[in-house]
Amino acid sequence: MENEKLNNALERFKQCNQKETSYSAFISSLTKMIDANVFYLKAICNNDPDVYYDRYFRTSKPVKAHTVVYIDFSIGFPKELRYGHWAYVYKVMNGKALVIPLVSIKNFRRKLREQELEIVVVNRGMLTPSMMRLDEMRWIDIQRIDLEKEVPERIQTPVEVIKEKVKEFLKL
């Protein structure tokens, strides 16, 4: 039944699309992705979505909240942080992590903006100030995390301070 609906939708898309080659590439990519996910859910996880998320999103090292990781955000819009950046892990859930990107502090003279929080991380034994960009906070798949990068030892700023600033920023 679901396959029929998908096929009907794809046929309507084909009729609207003027370029046969781009349609073929799109269909091929979409079909492979759907087939892979259906196979994984049915054959490997016995149709149990909880097992699907537990097994599919496993990383070689556990990703924990209140740590710093290096993330490949990939290409974004010009005003967004993109490519590789350090980020603070606020929460981890179902193979996803809520992260707050970190940027270096370049201008000590200007005041922090409402969407920024200065934190201190211990990196190779040295206290290193960094700035959280709360306006760039987002959920990412944990597979975007580069587990091979050497990460700071710990975050000096108390977790309560960070949580309070996030609540204040989101007006919770």
mmCIF file with all atom_site columns, C-alpha atoms in Angstrom:
data_model
loop_
_atom_site.group_PDB
_atom_site.id
_atom_site.type_symbol
_atom_site.label_atom_id
_atom_site.label_alt_id
_atom_site.label_comp_id
_atom_site.label_asym_id
_atom_site.label_entity_id
_atom_site.label_seq_id
_atom_site.pdbx_PDB_ins_code
_atom_site.Cartn_x
_atom_site.Cartn_y
_atom_site.Cartn_z
_atom_site.occupancy
_atom_site.B_iso_or_equiv
_atom_site.pdbx_formal_charge
_atom_site.auth_seq_id
_atom_site.auth_comp_id
_atom_site.auth_asym_id
_atom_site.auth_atom_id
_atom_site.pdbx_PDB_model_num
ATOM 1   C CA . MET A 1 1   ? 0.000  0.000  0.000   1.00 0.00 ? 1   MET A CA 1
ATOM 2   C CA . GLU A 1 2   ? 2.777  2.456  0.963   1.00 0.00 ? 2   GLU A CA 1
ATOM 3   C CA . ASN A 1 3   ? 4.792  1.462  -2.110  1.00 0.00 ? 3   ASN A CA 1
ATOM 4   C CA . GLU A 1 4   ? 1.775  2.222  -4.315  1.00 0.00 ? 4   GLU A CA 1
ATOM 5   C CA . LYS A 1 5   ? 1.418  5.679  -2.792  1.00 0.00 ? 5   LYS A CA 1
ATOM 6   C CA . LEU A 1 6   ? 5.121  6.341  -3.255  1.00 0.00 ? 6   LEU A CA 1
ATOM 7   C CA . ASN A 1 7   ? 5.032  5.130  -6.862  1.00 0.00 ? 7   ASN A CA 1
ATOM 8   C CA . ASN A 1 8   ? 2.003  7.330  -7.615  1.00 0.00 ? 8   ASN A CA 1
ATOM 9   C CA . ALA A 1 9   ? 3.718  10.357 -6.098  1.00 0.00 ? 9   ALA A CA 1
ATOM 10  C CA . LEU A 1 10  ? 6.878  9.664  -8.081  1.00 0.00 ? 10  LEU A CA 1
ATOM 11  C CA . GLU A 1 11  ? 4.871  9.309  -11.292 1.00 0.00 ? 11  GLU A CA 1
ATOM 12  C CA . ARG A 1 12  ? 3.256  12.715 -10.663 1.00 0.00 ? 12  ARG A CA 1
ATOM 13  C CA . PHE A 1 13  ? 6.715  14.148 -10.044 1.00 0.00 ? 13  PHE A CA 1
ATOM 14  C CA . LYS A 1 14  ? 7.941  12.636 -13.316 1.00 0.00 ? 14  LYS A CA 1
ATOM 15  C CA . GLN A 1 15  ? 5.109  14.254 -15.239 1.00 0.00 ? 15  GLN A CA 1
ATOM 16  C CA . CYS A 1 16  ? 5.971  17.666 -13.775 1.00 0.00 ? 16  CYS A CA 1
ATOM 17  C CA . ASN A 1 17  ? 9.681  17.318 -14.387 1.00 0.00 ? 17  ASN A CA 1
ATOM 18  C CA . GLN A 1 18  ? 10.988 18.401 -17.780 1.00 0.00 ? 18  GLN A CA 1
ATOM 19  C CA . LYS A 1 19  ? 14.462 16.864 -17.489 1.00 0.00 ? 19  LYS A CA 1
ATOM 20  C CA . GLU A 1 20  ? 14.423 13.081 -17.672 1.00 0.00 ? 20  GLU A CA 1
ATOM 21  C CA . THR A 1 21  ? 18.061 12.709 -16.566 1.00 0.00 ? 21  THR A CA 1
ATOM 22  C CA . SER A 1 22  ? 17.691 14.659 -13.332 1.00 0.00 ? 22  SER A CA 1
ATOM 23  C CA . TYR A 1 23  ? 14.491 12.716 -12.622 1.00 0.00 ? 23  TYR A CA 1
ATOM 24  C CA . SER A 1 24  ? 16.320 9.416  -13.104 1.00 0.00 ? 24  SER A CA 1
ATOM 25  C CA . ALA A 1 25  ? 19.145 10.439 -10.791 1.00 0.00 ? 25  ALA A CA 1
ATOM 26  C CA . PHE A 1 26  ? 16.671 11.646 -8.163  1.00 0.00 ? 26  PHE A CA 1
ATOM 27  C CA . ILE A 1 27  ? 14.609 8.426  -8.359  1.00 0.00 ? 27  ILE A CA 1
ATOM 28  C CA . SER A 1 28  ? 17.709 6.243  -8.217  1.00 0.00 ? 28  SER A CA 1
ATOM 29  C CA . SER A 1 29  ? 19.038 8.049  -5.138  1.00 0.00 ? 29  SER A CA 1
ATOM 30  C CA . LEU A 1 30  ? 15.660 8.087  -3.400  1.00 0.00 ? 30  LEU A CA 1
ATOM 31  C CA . THR A 1 31  ? 15.000 4.417  -4.138  1.00 0.00 ? 31  THR A CA 1
ATOM 32  C CA . LYS A 1 32  ? 18.401 3.333  -2.806  1.00 0.00 ? 32  LYS A CA 1
ATOM 33  C CA . MET A 1 33  ? 17.913 5.346  0.375   1.00 0.00 ? 33  MET A CA 1
ATOM 34  C CA . ILE A 1 34  ? 14.406 3.943  0.982   1.00 0.00 ? 34  ILE A CA 1
ATOM 35  C CA . ASP A 1 35  ? 15.504 0.380  0.211   1.00 0.00 ? 35  ASP A CA 1
ATOM 36  C CA . ALA A 1 36  ? 18.460 0.632  2.595   1.00 0.00 ? 36  ALA A CA 1
ATOM 37  C CA . ASN A 1 37  ? 16.352 2.007  5.441   1.00 0.00 ? 37  ASN A CA 1
ATOM 38  C CA . VAL A 1 38  ? 13.542 -0.517 4.914   1.00 0.00 ? 38  VAL A CA 1
ATOM 39  C CA . PHE A 1 39  ? 16.056 -3.383 4.788   1.00 0.00 ? 39  PHE A CA 1
ATOM 40  C CA . TYR A 1 40  ? 17.802 -2.205 7.939   1.00 0.00 ? 40  TYR A CA 1
ATOM 41  C CA . LEU A 1 41  ? 14.557 -1.742 9.869   1.00 0.00 ? 41  LEU A CA 1
ATOM 42  C CA . LYS A 1 42  ? 13.032 -5.061 8.763   1.00 0.00 ? 42  LYS A CA 1
ATOM 43  C CA . ALA A 1 43  ? 15.996 -7.417 8.492   1.00 0.00 ? 43  ALA A CA 1
ATOM 44  C CA . ILE A 1 44  ? 18.368 -6.134 11.143  1.00 0.00 ? 44  ILE A CA 1
ATOM 45  C CA . CYS A 1 45  ? 16.035 -4.562 13.717  1.00 0.00 ? 45  CYS A CA 1
ATOM 46  C CA . ASN A 1 46  ? 13.001 -6.868 13.387  1.00 0.00 ? 46  ASN A CA 1
ATOM 47  C CA . ASN A 1 47  ? 10.723 -3.853 12.713  1.00 0.00 ? 47  ASN A CA 1
ATOM 48  C CA . ASP A 1 48  ? 11.484 -2.383 16.155  1.00 0.00 ? 48  ASP A CA 1
ATOM 49  C CA . PRO A 1 49  ? 12.148 1.386  15.784  1.00 0.00 ? 49  PRO A CA 1
ATOM 50  C CA . ASP A 1 50  ? 13.824 1.553  19.217  1.00 0.00 ? 50  ASP A CA 1
ATOM 51  C CA . VAL A 1 51  ? 16.414 -1.007 18.139  1.00 0.00 ? 51  VAL A CA 1
ATOM 52  C CA . TYR A 1 52  ? 16.802 0.874  14.836  1.00 0.00 ? 52  TYR A CA 1
ATOM 53  C CA . TYR A 1 53  ? 17.854 4.070  16.623  1.00 0.00 ? 53  TYR A CA 1
ATOM 54  C CA . ASP A 1 54  ? 20.018 2.306  19.195  1.00 0.00 ? 54  ASP A CA 1
ATOM 55  C CA . ARG A 1 55  ? 21.957 0.285  16.626  1.00 0.00 ? 55  ARG A CA 1
ATOM 56  C CA . TYR A 1 56  ? 21.979 2.565  13.602  1.00 0.00 ? 56  TYR A CA 1
ATOM 57  C CA . PHE A 1 57  ? 23.423 5.594  15.371  1.00 0.00 ? 57  PHE A CA 1
ATOM 58  C CA . ARG A 1 58  ? 26.094 3.919  17.496  1.00 0.00 ? 58  ARG A CA 1
ATOM 59  C CA . THR A 1 59  ? 29.516 5.580  17.531  1.00 0.00 ? 59  THR A CA 1
ATOM 60  C CA . SER A 1 60  ? 32.842 4.069  18.503  1.00 0.00 ? 60  SER A CA 1
ATOM 61  C CA . LYS A 1 61  ? 33.098 6.409  21.520  1.00 0.00 ? 61  LYS A CA 1
ATOM 62  C CA . PRO A 1 62  ? 30.111 7.502  23.603  1.00 0.00 ? 62  PRO A CA 1
ATOM 63  C CA . VAL A 1 63  ? 28.967 11.084 23.062  1.00 0.00 ? 63  VAL A CA 1
ATOM 64  C CA . LYS A 1 64  ? 28.118 12.720 26.373  1.00 0.00 ? 64  LYS A CA 1
ATOM 65  C CA . ALA A 1 65  ? 26.437 15.945 27.421  1.00 0.00 ? 65  ALA A CA 1
ATOM 66  C CA . HIS A 1 66  ? 28.614 18.776 28.800  1.00 0.00 ? 66  HIS A CA 1
ATOM 67  C CA . THR A 1 67  ? 31.563 17.924 26.582  1.00 0.00 ? 67  THR A CA 1
ATOM 68  C CA . VAL A 1 68  ? 33.168 19.600 23.590  1.00 0.00 ? 68  VAL A CA 1
ATOM 69  C CA . VAL A 1 69  ? 33.328 17.829 20.233  1.00 0.00 ? 69  VAL A CA 1
ATOM 70  C CA . TYR A 1 70  ? 34.437 18.698 16.712  1.00 0.00 ? 70  TYR A CA 1
ATOM 71  C CA . ILE A 1 71  ? 31.611 18.682 14.166  1.00 0.00 ? 71  ILE A CA 1
ATOM 72  C CA . ASP A 1 72  ? 31.370 18.839 10.408  1.00 0.00 ? 72  ASP A CA 1
ATOM 73  C CA . PHE A 1 73  ? 28.374 21.129 9.885   1.00 0.00 ? 73  PHE A CA 1
ATOM 74  C CA . SER A 1 74  ? 28.940 20.882 6.113   1.00 0.00 ? 74  SER A CA 1
ATOM 75  C CA . ILE A 1 75  ? 27.848 23.646 3.795   1.00 0.00 ? 75  ILE A CA 1
ATOM 76  C CA . GLY A 1 76  ? 25.374 26.176 5.133   1.00 0.00 ? 76  GLY A CA 1
ATOM 77  C CA . PHE A 1 77  ? 24.035 29.581 4.311   1.00 0.00 ? 77  PHE A CA 1
ATOM 78  C CA . PRO A 1 78  ? 26.524 32.492 4.379   1.00 0.00 ? 78  PRO A CA 1
ATOM 79  C CA . LYS A 1 79  ? 25.505 33.775 7.837   1.00 0.00 ? 79  LYS A CA 1
ATOM 80  C CA . GLU A 1 80  ? 25.489 30.302 9.418   1.00 0.00 ? 80  GLU A CA 1
ATOM 81  C CA . LEU A 1 81  ? 28.480 28.608 10.953  1.00 0.00 ? 81  LEU A CA 1
ATOM 82  C CA . ARG A 1 82  ? 29.527 25.905 8.535   1.00 0.00 ? 82  ARG A CA 1
ATOM 83  C CA . TYR A 1 83  ? 32.193 23.319 7.861   1.00 0.00 ? 83  TYR A CA 1
ATOM 84  C CA . GLY A 1 84  ? 34.248 22.168 10.860  1.00 0.00 ? 84  GLY A CA 1
ATOM 85  C CA . HIS A 1 85  ? 33.659 23.749 14.269  1.00 0.00 ? 85  HIS A CA 1
ATOM 86  C CA . TRP A 1 86  ? 34.031 22.924 17.902  1.00 0.00 ? 86  TRP A CA 1
ATOM 87  C CA . ALA A 1 87  ? 30.711 22.633 19.708  1.00 0.00 ? 87  ALA A CA 1
ATOM 88  C CA . TYR A 1 88  ? 29.362 22.127 23.196  1.00 0.00 ? 88  TYR A CA 1
ATOM 89  C CA . VAL A 1 89  ? 27.116 19.065 23.556  1.00 0.00 ? 89  VAL A CA 1
ATOM 90  C CA . TYR A 1 90  ? 24.022 20.169 25.476  1.00 0.00 ? 90  TYR A CA 1
ATOM 91  C CA . LYS A 1 91  ? 21.982 16.957 25.189  1.00 0.00 ? 91  LYS A CA 1
ATOM 92  C CA . VAL A 1 92  ? 22.235 13.539 23.496  1.00 0.00 ? 92  VAL A CA 1
ATOM 93  C CA . MET A 1 93  ? 19.111 11.618 22.491  1.00 0.00 ? 93  MET A CA 1
ATOM 94  C CA . ASN A 1 94  ? 18.200 8.936  19.907  1.00 0.00 ? 94  ASN A CA 1
ATOM 95  C CA . GLY A 1 95  ? 21.361 9.256  17.856  1.00 0.00 ? 95  GLY A CA 1
ATOM 96  C CA . LYS A 1 96  ? 21.157 13.048 17.813  1.00 0.00 ? 96  LYS A CA 1
ATOM 97  C CA . ALA A 1 97  ? 22.977 15.696 19.817  1.00 0.00 ? 97  ALA A CA 1
ATOM 98  C CA . LEU A 1 98  ? 21.812 19.199 20.624  1.00 0.00 ? 98  LEU A CA 1
ATOM 99  C CA . VAL A 1 99  ? 24.972 21.224 20.147  1.00 0.00 ? 99  VAL A CA 1
ATOM 100 C CA . ILE A 1 100 ? 25.958 24.834 20.620  1.00 0.00 ? 100 ILE A CA 1
ATOM 101 C CA . PRO A 1 101 ? 28.805 25.883 18.316  1.00 0.00 ? 101 PRO A CA 1
ATOM 102 C CA . LEU A 1 102 ? 31.869 27.497 19.874  1.00 0.00 ? 102 LEU A CA 1
ATOM 103 C CA . VAL A 1 103 ? 33.909 30.260 18.286  1.00 0.00 ? 103 VAL A CA 1
ATOM 104 C CA . SER A 1 104 ? 37.161 31.803 19.393  1.00 0.00 ? 104 SER A CA 1
ATOM 105 C CA . ILE A 1 105 ? 37.080 35.198 21.049  1.00 0.00 ? 105 ILE A CA 1
ATOM 106 C CA . LYS A 1 106 ? 38.706 37.596 18.605  1.00 0.00 ? 106 LYS A CA 1
ATOM 107 C CA . ASN A 1 107 ? 37.755 40.986 19.999  1.00 0.00 ? 107 ASN A CA 1
ATOM 108 C CA . PHE A 1 108 ? 37.960 41.338 23.775  1.00 0.00 ? 108 PHE A CA 1
ATOM 109 C CA . ARG A 1 109 ? 36.771 44.954 23.647  1.00 0.00 ? 109 ARG A CA 1
ATOM 110 C CA . ARG A 1 110 ? 33.214 44.376 22.518  1.00 0.00 ? 110 ARG A CA 1
ATOM 111 C CA . LYS A 1 111 ? 30.496 43.302 24.903  1.00 0.00 ? 111 LYS A CA 1
ATOM 112 C CA . LEU A 1 112 ? 28.884 39.899 24.616  1.00 0.00 ? 112 LEU A CA 1
ATOM 113 C CA . ARG A 1 113 ? 25.604 39.879 22.736  1.00 0.00 ? 113 ARG A CA 1
ATOM 114 C CA . GLU A 1 114 ? 22.370 38.373 24.071  1.00 0.00 ? 114 GLU A CA 1
ATOM 115 C CA . GLN A 1 115 ? 22.941 35.191 22.032  1.00 0.00 ? 115 GLN A CA 1
ATOM 116 C CA . GLU A 1 116 ? 26.500 34.657 23.273  1.00 0.00 ? 116 GLU A CA 1
ATOM 117 C CA . LEU A 1 117 ? 27.998 33.135 26.396  1.00 0.00 ? 117 LEU A CA 1
ATOM 118 C CA . GLU A 1 118 ? 31.684 33.116 27.218  1.00 0.00 ? 118 GLU A CA 1
ATOM 119 C CA . ILE A 1 119 ? 32.860 29.824 28.657  1.00 0.00 ? 119 ILE A CA 1
ATOM 120 C CA . VAL A 1 120 ? 36.238 28.483 29.673  1.00 0.00 ? 120 VAL A CA 1
ATOM 121 C CA . VAL A 1 121 ? 37.539 25.076 28.622  1.00 0.00 ? 121 VAL A CA 1
ATOM 122 C CA . VAL A 1 122 ? 40.654 23.308 29.850  1.00 0.00 ? 122 VAL A CA 1
ATOM 123 C CA . ASN A 1 123 ? 42.672 22.470 26.750  1.00 0.00 ? 123 ASN A CA 1
ATOM 124 C CA . ARG A 1 124 ? 46.042 20.750 27.216  1.00 0.00 ? 124 ARG A CA 1
ATOM 125 C CA . GLY A 1 125 ? 46.143 22.001 30.778  1.00 0.00 ? 125 GLY A CA 1
ATOM 126 C CA . MET A 1 126 ? 45.506 25.637 29.839  1.00 0.00 ? 126 MET A CA 1
ATOM 127 C CA . LEU A 1 127 ? 42.374 27.662 30.510  1.00 0.00 ? 127 LEU A CA 1
ATOM 128 C CA . THR A 1 128 ? 41.027 28.699 27.110  1.00 0.00 ? 128 THR A CA 1
ATOM 129 C CA . PRO A 1 129 ? 38.145 31.152 26.746  1.00 0.00 ? 129 PRO A CA 1
ATOM 130 C CA . SER A 1 130 ? 35.621 30.447 24.010  1.00 0.00 ? 130 SER A CA 1
ATOM 131 C CA . MET A 1 131 ? 32.261 31.861 23.024  1.00 0.00 ? 131 MET A CA 1
ATOM 132 C CA . MET A 1 132 ? 29.045 29.863 22.682  1.00 0.00 ? 132 MET A CA 1
ATOM 133 C CA . ARG A 1 133 ? 26.773 30.963 19.841  1.00 0.00 ? 133 ARG A CA 1
ATOM 134 C CA . LEU A 1 134 ? 23.314 30.159 21.194  1.00 0.00 ? 134 LEU A CA 1
ATOM 135 C CA . ASP A 1 135 ? 21.670 31.468 18.009  1.00 0.00 ? 135 ASP A CA 1
ATOM 136 C CA . GLU A 1 136 ? 23.444 28.679 16.085  1.00 0.00 ? 136 GLU A CA 1
ATOM 137 C CA . MET A 1 137 ? 22.248 25.894 18.417  1.00 0.00 ? 137 MET A CA 1
ATOM 138 C CA . ARG A 1 138 ? 20.934 22.862 16.491  1.00 0.00 ? 138 ARG A CA 1
ATOM 139 C CA . TRP A 1 139 ? 20.280 19.137 16.565  1.00 0.00 ? 139 TRP A CA 1
ATOM 140 C CA . ILE A 1 140 ? 22.790 17.144 14.564  1.00 0.00 ? 140 ILE A CA 1
ATOM 141 C CA . ASP A 1 141 ? 23.223 13.466 13.854  1.00 0.00 ? 141 ASP A CA 1
ATOM 142 C CA . ILE A 1 142 ? 26.046 12.169 16.038  1.00 0.00 ? 142 ILE A CA 1
ATOM 143 C CA . GLN A 1 143 ? 27.650 10.735 12.923  1.00 0.00 ? 143 GLN A CA 1
ATOM 144 C CA . ARG A 1 144 ? 28.714 14.329 12.099  1.00 0.00 ? 144 ARG A CA 1
ATOM 145 C CA . ILE A 1 145 ? 31.029 14.276 15.116  1.00 0.00 ? 145 ILE A CA 1
ATOM 146 C CA . ASP A 1 146 ? 34.704 13.731 14.322  1.00 0.00 ? 146 ASP A CA 1
ATOM 147 C CA . LEU A 1 147 ? 35.720 11.308 17.064  1.00 0.00 ? 147 LEU A CA 1
ATOM 148 C CA . GLU A 1 148 ? 39.352 11.318 15.925  1.00 0.00 ? 148 GLU A CA 1
ATOM 149 C CA . LYS A 1 149 ? 39.921 14.967 16.918  1.00 0.00 ? 149 LYS A CA 1
ATOM 150 C CA . GLU A 1 150 ? 41.635 15.544 20.227  1.00 0.00 ? 150 GLU A CA 1
ATOM 151 C CA . VAL A 1 151 ? 39.073 17.257 22.441  1.00 0.00 ? 151 VAL A CA 1
ATOM 152 C CA . PRO A 1 152 ? 39.589 19.570 25.449  1.00 0.00 ? 152 PRO A CA 1
ATOM 153 C CA . GLU A 1 153 ? 39.894 17.777 28.778  1.00 0.00 ? 153 GLU A CA 1
ATOM 154 C CA . ARG A 1 154 ? 36.904 19.465 30.417  1.00 0.00 ? 154 ARG A CA 1
ATOM 155 C CA . ILE A 1 155 ? 34.730 22.520 30.581  1.00 0.00 ? 155 ILE A CA 1
ATOM 156 C CA . GLN A 1 156 ? 35.580 24.848 33.458  1.00 0.00 ? 156 GLN A CA 1
ATOM 157 C CA . THR A 1 157 ? 32.274 26.762 33.283  1.00 0.00 ? 157 THR A CA 1
ATOM 158 C CA . PRO A 1 158 ? 29.665 25.037 35.501  1.00 0.00 ? 158 PRO A CA 1
ATOM 159 C CA . VAL A 1 159 ? 26.873 23.227 33.655  1.00 0.00 ? 159 VAL A CA 1
ATOM 160 C CA . GLU A 1 160 ? 24.281 25.138 35.722  1.00 0.00 ? 160 GLU A CA 1
ATOM 161 C CA . VAL A 1 161 ? 25.533 28.462 34.319  1.00 0.00 ? 161 VAL A CA 1
ATOM 162 C CA . ILE A 1 162 ? 25.228 27.161 30.758  1.00 0.00 ? 162 ILE A CA 1
ATOM 163 C CA . LYS A 1 163 ? 21.755 25.692 31.330  1.00 0.00 ? 163 LYS A CA 1
ATOM 164 C CA . GLU A 1 164 ? 20.532 28.953 32.888  1.00 0.00 ? 164 GLU A CA 1
ATOM 165 C CA . LYS A 1 165 ? 21.822 30.997 29.932  1.00 0.00 ? 165 LYS A CA 1
ATOM 166 C CA . VAL A 1 166 ? 20.136 28.624 27.456  1.00 0.00 ? 166 VAL A CA 1
ATOM 167 C CA . LYS A 1 167 ? 16.826 28.909 29.341  1.00 0.00 ? 167 LYS A CA 1
ATOM 168 C CA . GLU A 1 168 ? 17.151 32.685 29.441  1.00 0.00 ? 168 GLU A CA 1
ATOM 169 C CA . PHE A 1 169 ? 17.990 32.882 25.724  1.00 0.00 ? 169 PHE A CA 1
ATOM 170 C CA . LEU A 1 170 ? 15.077 30.603 24.733  1.00 0.00 ? 170 LEU A CA 1
ATOM 171 C CA . LYS A 1 171 ? 12.793 32.404 27.188  1.00 0.00 ? 171 LYS A CA 1
ATOM 172 C CA . LEU A 1 172 ? 11.753 29.149 28.896  1.00 0.00 ? 172 LEU A CA 1
#
